[in-house]
Amino acid sequence: MIEVKNLTVSIEDKRVLKDVNLHIAQGETIVLLGPNGSGKTSLLKTIIGIPEYKVESGMILFSGKDITKLTIDERARLGIGIAFQRPPAVRGVKLKDMLRICMEKRGDFKEEKINEFAQKLNLFNCLDRDINLGFSGGEIKRSELLQLLAQNPDFIMLDEPDSGVDLVSINLVGKVINELLEKEKIARERTKAGLIITHAGFILDYVNTDRGCIMLNGTIICSGNPRDLLEDIRSKGYEGCIRCLR
Amino acid sequence: MSSVDVRERAKKAEKKPSAIGPDIDLNAYSVEVKEHGKIQKLKNLSGEVKEKAISVGVEAVEACRSGSFFQMDHSVILSSAYKSGLEVMSSTEALKKYDWLQDYWWKAVNVDADKYTAQAELKQNHGYFLRALPGAKVEFPLQACLYMTQDGLAQNVHNIIIAEEGSELHIITGCTTAPGVRTGLHIGVSEFYVKRNAMVTFTMIHNWAEDVEVRPRTGAIVEDNGIFLSNYVCMKPVKTLQMYPTAYCVGENANVRFNTILFAREGSNMDVGGRVFLRAKGSRAELVTRAITKGGDIVTRGHLIGEVPGIRGHLECRGLILSEKGSIHAIPELEGKANNIDMSHEAAVGKIVEEEIQYLMARGLNSEEATSVIIGGFLDVEIKSIPEHLKREIKKAVRMGEERLL
Ligand SMILES: Nc1ncnc2c1ncn2[C@@H]1O[C@H](COP(=O)(O)OP(=O)(O)OP(=O)(O)O)[C@@H](O)[C@H]1O
Ligand SMILES: [Mg+2]
C-alpha cells in the first residue's frame, strides 16, 4: 500500500531522515520504535506531506502512485490519515466541525455518525469544544482517533496513540484502532494498512501488529517481531541497537 | 445644568480635536439636506434601501421586532413601538415631551469631550429615544436604522436609551449609506441608562462606504445588578472610524460586556476601544475584541479602571494580519485603584499559524478552505445572553464581510 524509497529529508537544513526504506502491504500493521528525536514523527509528517519536511531525495508511493509532490490535502483525500502526536488547537473550530470536515472530504457526511463515533471513544463532552483547546493529553489522543474514524482512511498513521492514555481509555483506543485497521478480517481481506509509533508498547497488548522497525538517527536500522524488539530495547536499551549495528 | 450652559460648553469645544484618531475638518461636510417624508411601514421603503437596511440587521418584516426607528439623513421617517412597555421616538421629540429628559441629556457622555460631541449638540439632527418602562421585558429587539443618502453630508445624531428598573431591552442598530454614496460624516452620541435590575443588549452593525468618517460617542451608566451588553460589528470599508465607548458601573454587581468584531481592508483606519469604570462592589466587565486586517490599520484599545475592592474585569484582544500591508495595534490597559480586585488581560496579534492550516489540510481541506475555516473560527466570538435571532444577525454580518476576506 505504501512504499518509502531511499527517503532523505531535512528540516531547516538539518537532516532528519537518511535513506529510509519502508514497505507496508495492504492488511499489514507496522510498529515504529526509536529513541526521542530519532525521526519517527518526521517520517509520518513527511508521508502526509508537511512542506517544512523537505524531501532531498527518494520518493513515496501510495498504491503505486508517486505522491512525493502532492499537497497534504491531496494525500488526505487519497486515503492517508494521521493521528498527530501534538496537534495544534484551533480557536472557534469545534471538534464536531472537524468531524464534519473529515466526513465531507471523504465524500460521506452523516450527522448521526458524529454521536456514534463519539460514543466509541467516550468523547461526547468534547464535541462542542474548540478542537484541542484545553484538551487533556488523553482527550487529544482520542480526539485524533475520532477524526480518523470520521475520515476512514486506508493508510493509517498513529503517532504515539498510547502515550498518556489511562488504563480504561486505552481499551477504547485499542478497539478503535482495530476497527480502523479492519483487524476483525483476515489479513488478505483487509483494505487497510497501519503504521504505529509507540515508546512503551502498551498498544501492543490491544492491537496485533505484524512487524516492528527501529529508527535511530533518522534511519531504520532493523526490523523484526515487534515484541522481541521491544523486549531487546527494554533489556539492553537503544545502545544494544547501536552495538548490533557494528 | 441648564441647556444654555450646555450650549456654552459645546461652543467652547467646537474646535477641540479628539484625544485620539485622525482629526476631521468638519467644514468639509455639509449640514444641509432635503427633508424626507414619513412612511407608515418599513415595507414601503424602496427595494434598494431595504436591502441596505437588511445588511445591517434592520428588517422590513416587522414581525420579529418590537419596534422600529428609521432616520434618513436628517429626517425621522418612521418611529413606532409594536409592544406595550416600550417607547420609540425621535430624541428631539422626546425632549419636548418629557421635561425630565434634561436630567439624562449629556450625563453619560460629556458635551465638551471633543468637537464631535460639540457638533452633536450644536447641530443635532435627531437620533432616537428608546425606553423600556419599569418591569417591561420584551424578547424581540427594537431596531433602529441610521441611513445616509447624500454624498458629503454630516449626520449628527443624539440617542438616549433608558431601561427602567427591572426592564429588559434588546436593541439592534444598523448604520449604513445608500448605494452610490461615497463620502460622509456620521457623529452618533449614544447615552445608555441601565437602571437597577435592568438589562440592555445593544447590537450595532456598521456598513459604511469607502470614504465615510465615523465618530460614535457612547456612554453607559449601569446601576445595581444592571447588565449592559454591547456588540459591535464593522466588517465593511470605512475611511476612519474612532470610538471609545465608556461604561460606568455605579451600582453593586453591575455587569458590562463589550464584544467587538472588526475587519479593515486597505484604506480603512479603525481605532476602536472600550472602557469600563468599575465603581461599585461586585461589578464586572469583560471586553472581547477580534480584529482582522487585510491592508487596513486597526488600533484596538481596552481600559479597565477598578476603583473599589471586590470588582472583576478581563480584556481579551486577538488580532489577525492577513496581508503584507496593514497593522493591528492592541493597547490593553488595566488600572487598579483598590486592593482585592481581579483584573487581567490577554492580547495576541499575528498571522494565521501555518500548523493550524496544515492540521485542517490533513483532514482533507485545501489551503484556502482551511484558511477560511480558521478565520470563521477566529471571528466566532461566543456572544451570550442575546436572543437567538440577534446572534444570527451578527453571524450574518460577519459572514458577509468574511466573503471578501479571502
Ligand atoms: N520543526 C523543526 N525544527 C527544527 N528541528 C526539528 C523540527 N521538527 C523536528 N526537528 C528535529 O528533528 C529530530 C527528529 O524529530 P522527531 O519529531 O521526528 O523525533 P521523534 O522520533 O518523533 O521523537 P519523539 O519520540 O520525542 O517524539 C529532532 O532532533 C527534532 O528536534
Ligand atoms: Mg515524535
PDB file of C-alpha atoms in Angstrom, chain A residues 10-142:
ATOM      1  CA  SER A  10      15.739  17.763   6.021  1.00  0.00           C
ATOM      2  CA  ILE A  11      14.105  20.456   8.021  1.00  0.00           C
ATOM      3  CA  GLU A  12      15.701  23.870   8.262  1.00  0.00           C
ATOM      4  CA  ASP A  13      18.908  22.419   6.797  1.00  0.00           C
ATOM      5  CA  LYS A  14      19.009  19.737   9.429  1.00  0.00           C
ATOM      6  CA  ARG A  15      18.866  16.203   8.093  1.00  0.00           C
ATOM      7  CA  VAL A  16      16.151  14.301   9.967  1.00  0.00           C
ATOM      8  CA  LEU A  17      15.739  11.224   7.749  1.00  0.00           C
ATOM      9  CA  LYS A  18      18.520   9.438   5.930  1.00  0.00           C
ATOM     10  CA  ASP A  19      17.886   6.927   3.212  1.00  0.00           C
ATOM     11  CA  VAL A  20      14.754   5.473   4.759  1.00  0.00           C
ATOM     12  CA  ASN A  21      13.179   2.442   3.126  1.00  0.00           C
ATOM     13  CA  LEU A  22       9.892   1.042   4.259  1.00  0.00           C
ATOM     14  CA  HIS A  23       7.213  -1.050   2.627  1.00  0.00           C
ATOM     15  CA  ILE A  24       3.839  -1.708   4.178  1.00  0.00           C
ATOM     16  CA  ALA A  25       1.480  -4.034   2.392  1.00  0.00           C
ATOM     17  CA  GLN A  26      -2.299  -3.870   2.454  1.00  0.00           C
ATOM     18  CA  GLY A  27      -3.563  -5.618   5.580  1.00  0.00           C
ATOM     19  CA  GLU A  28      -0.321  -5.072   7.460  1.00  0.00           C
ATOM     20  CA  THR A  29       0.428  -3.059  10.582  1.00  0.00           C
ATOM     21  CA  ILE A  30       3.927  -1.919  11.374  1.00  0.00           C
ATOM     22  CA  VAL A  31       5.240  -0.608  14.680  1.00  0.00           C
ATOM     23  CA  LEU A  32       7.886   2.093  14.624  1.00  0.00           C
ATOM     24  CA  LEU A  33      10.202   2.273  17.618  1.00  0.00           C
ATOM     25  CA  GLY A  34      13.124   4.517  18.385  1.00  0.00           C
ATOM     26  CA  PRO A  35      14.509   6.969  20.924  1.00  0.00           C
ATOM     27  CA  ASN A  36      13.308  10.548  21.325  1.00  0.00           C
ATOM     28  CA  GLY A  37      14.405  12.726  18.454  1.00  0.00           C
ATOM     29  CA  SER A  38      15.307   9.804  16.194  1.00  0.00           C
ATOM     30  CA  GLY A  39      12.972  10.947  13.390  1.00  0.00           C
ATOM     31  CA  LYS A  40       9.791   8.881  13.841  1.00  0.00           C
ATOM     32  CA  THR A  41       7.404  11.818  13.766  1.00  0.00           C
ATOM     33  CA  SER A  42       9.411  13.322  10.919  1.00  0.00           C
ATOM     34  CA  LEU A  43       8.744  10.225   8.838  1.00  0.00           C
ATOM     35  CA  LEU A  44       4.992  10.437   9.425  1.00  0.00           C
ATOM     36  CA  LYS A  45       4.894  14.146   8.699  1.00  0.00           C
ATOM     37  CA  THR A  46       6.857  13.631   5.515  1.00  0.00           C
ATOM     38  CA  ILE A  47       4.449  10.927   4.394  1.00  0.00           C
ATOM     39  CA  ILE A  48       1.451  13.202   4.988  1.00  0.00           C
ATOM     40  CA  GLY A  49       3.304  15.975   3.160  1.00  0.00           C
ATOM     41  CA  ILE A  50       4.074  18.755   5.673  1.00  0.00           C
ATOM     42  CA  PRO A  51       6.111  21.112   3.444  1.00  0.00           C
ATOM     43  CA  GLU A  52       8.719  22.013   6.096  1.00  0.00           C
ATOM     44  CA  TYR A  53       9.940  18.431   5.800  1.00  0.00           C
ATOM     45  CA  LYS A  54      11.855  18.843   2.593  1.00  0.00           C
ATOM     46  CA  VAL A  55      12.437  15.700   0.567  1.00  0.00           C
ATOM     47  CA  GLU A  56      16.051  15.862  -0.606  1.00  0.00           C
ATOM     48  CA  SER A  57      15.917  12.562  -2.426  1.00  0.00           C
ATOM     49  CA  GLY A  58      13.876   9.420  -2.653  1.00  0.00           C
ATOM     50  CA  MET A  59      10.157   9.012  -3.118  1.00  0.00           C
ATOM     51  CA  ILE A  60       6.898   7.949  -1.509  1.00  0.00           C
ATOM     52  CA  LEU A  61       4.458   5.692  -3.343  1.00  0.00           C
ATOM     53  CA  PHE A  62       0.876   5.195  -2.273  1.00  0.00           C
ATOM     54  CA  SER A  63      -0.961   2.365  -4.026  1.00  0.00           C
ATOM     55  CA  GLY A  64       1.698   2.507  -6.686  1.00  0.00           C
ATOM     56  CA  LYS A  65       1.282   6.232  -7.286  1.00  0.00           C
ATOM     57  CA  ASP A  66       4.118   8.662  -6.654  1.00  0.00           C
ATOM     58  CA  ILE A  67       2.746  11.123  -4.095  1.00  0.00           C
ATOM     59  CA  THR A  68       6.022  12.804  -3.175  1.00  0.00           C
ATOM     60  CA  LYS A  69       4.933  16.101  -4.677  1.00  0.00           C
ATOM     61  CA  LEU A  70       1.272  16.145  -3.684  1.00  0.00           C
ATOM     62  CA  THR A  71      -0.118  18.604  -1.140  1.00  0.00           C
ATOM     63  CA  ILE A  72      -1.262  17.466   2.298  1.00  0.00           C
ATOM     64  CA  ASP A  73      -4.938  17.632   1.414  1.00  0.00           C
ATOM     65  CA  GLU A  74      -4.459  15.702  -1.815  1.00  0.00           C
ATOM     66  CA  ARG A  75      -2.819  12.913   0.140  1.00  0.00           C
ATOM     67  CA  ALA A  76      -5.574  13.026   2.765  1.00  0.00           C
ATOM     68  CA  ARG A  77      -8.255  12.762   0.118  1.00  0.00           C
ATOM     69  CA  LEU A  78      -6.453   9.820  -1.496  1.00  0.00           C
ATOM     70  CA  GLY A  79      -6.860   7.960   1.784  1.00  0.00           C
ATOM     71  CA  ILE A  80      -3.895   8.707   4.002  1.00  0.00           C
ATOM     72  CA  GLY A  81      -4.765   9.565   7.577  1.00  0.00           C
ATOM     73  CA  ILE A  82      -2.716  10.646  10.535  1.00  0.00           C
ATOM     74  CA  ALA A  83      -3.235  10.973  14.262  1.00  0.00           C
ATOM     75  CA  PHE A  84      -0.763  13.640  15.307  1.00  0.00           C
ATOM     76  CA  GLN A  85       1.438  13.373  18.351  1.00  0.00           C
ATOM     77  CA  ARG A  86       0.831  17.013  19.305  1.00  0.00           C
ATOM     78  CA  PRO A  87      -1.882  18.627  17.167  1.00  0.00           C
ATOM     79  CA  PRO A  88      -2.436  22.380  17.447  1.00  0.00           C
ATOM     80  CA  ALA A  89      -5.544  23.954  18.982  1.00  0.00           C
ATOM     81  CA  VAL A  90      -7.755  25.853  16.571  1.00  0.00           C
ATOM     82  CA  ARG A  91      -9.910  28.505  18.221  1.00  0.00           C
ATOM     83  CA  GLY A  92     -13.556  28.623  17.274  1.00  0.00           C
ATOM     84  CA  VAL A  93     -13.381  25.338  15.363  1.00  0.00           C
ATOM     85  CA  LYS A  94     -15.220  22.673  17.308  1.00  0.00           C
ATOM     86  CA  LEU A  95     -14.297  19.003  17.384  1.00  0.00           C
ATOM     87  CA  LYS A  96     -17.721  18.440  15.833  1.00  0.00           C
ATOM     88  CA  ASP A  97     -16.820  20.766  12.940  1.00  0.00           C
ATOM     89  CA  MET A  98     -13.660  18.754  12.362  1.00  0.00           C
ATOM     90  CA  LEU A  99     -15.616  15.516  12.203  1.00  0.00           C
ATOM     91  CA  ARG A 100     -17.941  17.035   9.635  1.00  0.00           C
ATOM     92  CA  ILE A 101     -14.955  18.157   7.552  1.00  0.00           C
ATOM     93  CA  CYS A 102     -13.352  14.720   7.797  1.00  0.00           C
ATOM     94  CA  MET A 103     -16.528  13.023   6.588  1.00  0.00           C
ATOM     95  CA  GLU A 104     -17.299  15.526   3.865  1.00  0.00           C
ATOM     96  CA  LYS A 105     -13.858  15.357   2.385  1.00  0.00           C
ATOM     97  CA  ARG A 106     -14.093  11.610   2.111  1.00  0.00           C
ATOM     98  CA  GLY A 107     -17.440  12.031   0.430  1.00  0.00           C
ATOM     99  CA  ASP A 108     -19.825  10.817   3.101  1.00  0.00           C
ATOM    100  CA  PHE A 109     -21.302  13.128   5.730  1.00  0.00           C
ATOM    101  CA  LYS A 110     -23.887  11.689   8.065  1.00  0.00           C
ATOM    102  CA  GLU A 111     -24.858  13.772  11.077  1.00  0.00           C
ATOM    103  CA  GLU A 112     -25.844  10.757  13.167  1.00  0.00           C
ATOM    104  CA  LYS A 113     -22.369   9.278  12.763  1.00  0.00           C
ATOM    105  CA  ILE A 114     -20.924  12.032  14.933  1.00  0.00           C
ATOM    106  CA  ASN A 115     -22.558  10.710  18.084  1.00  0.00           C
ATOM    107  CA  GLU A 116     -21.957   7.126  17.124  1.00  0.00           C
ATOM    108  CA  PHE A 117     -18.211   7.755  16.775  1.00  0.00           C
ATOM    109  CA  ALA A 118     -18.023   9.915  19.906  1.00  0.00           C
ATOM    110  CA  GLN A 119     -19.665   7.083  21.831  1.00  0.00           C
ATOM    111  CA  LYS A 120     -16.894   4.708  20.819  1.00  0.00           C
ATOM    112  CA  LEU A 121     -14.241   6.957  22.293  1.00  0.00           C
ATOM    113  CA  ASN A 122     -16.291   8.410  25.124  1.00  0.00           C
ATOM    114  CA  LEU A 123     -15.769  11.947  23.874  1.00  0.00           C
ATOM    115  CA  PHE A 124     -19.270  13.441  23.962  1.00  0.00           C
ATOM    116  CA  ASN A 125     -18.154  16.190  26.290  1.00  0.00           C
ATOM    117  CA  CYS A 126     -15.519  17.398  23.825  1.00  0.00           C
ATOM    118  CA  LEU A 127     -17.693  17.613  20.705  1.00  0.00           C
ATOM    119  CA  ASP A 128     -18.717  21.220  21.288  1.00  0.00           C
ATOM    120  CA  ARG A 129     -15.335  22.390  22.451  1.00  0.00           C
ATOM    121  CA  ASP A 130     -12.725  24.153  20.362  1.00  0.00           C
ATOM    122  CA  ILE A 131     -10.517  21.461  18.945  1.00  0.00           C
ATOM    123  CA  ASN A 132      -7.598  20.611  21.260  1.00  0.00           C
ATOM    124  CA  LEU A 133      -8.043  23.796  23.264  1.00  0.00           C
ATOM    125  CA  GLY A 134      -7.517  22.736  26.839  1.00  0.00           C
ATOM    126  CA  PHE A 135      -7.975  19.052  25.946  1.00  0.00           C
ATOM    127  CA  SER A 136      -6.175  16.721  28.317  1.00  0.00           C
ATOM    128  CA  GLY A 137      -3.401  14.547  26.952  1.00  0.00           C
ATOM    129  CA  GLY A 138      -5.675  11.531  26.755  1.00  0.00           C
ATOM    130  CA  GLU A 139      -8.501  13.522  25.194  1.00  0.00           C
ATOM    131  CA  ILE A 140      -6.179  14.710  22.439  1.00  0.00           C
ATOM    132  CA  LYS A 141      -5.191  11.126  21.629  1.00  0.00           C
ATOM    133  CA  ARG A 142      -8.815  10.016  21.495  1.00  0.00           C
TER     134      ARG A 142
END
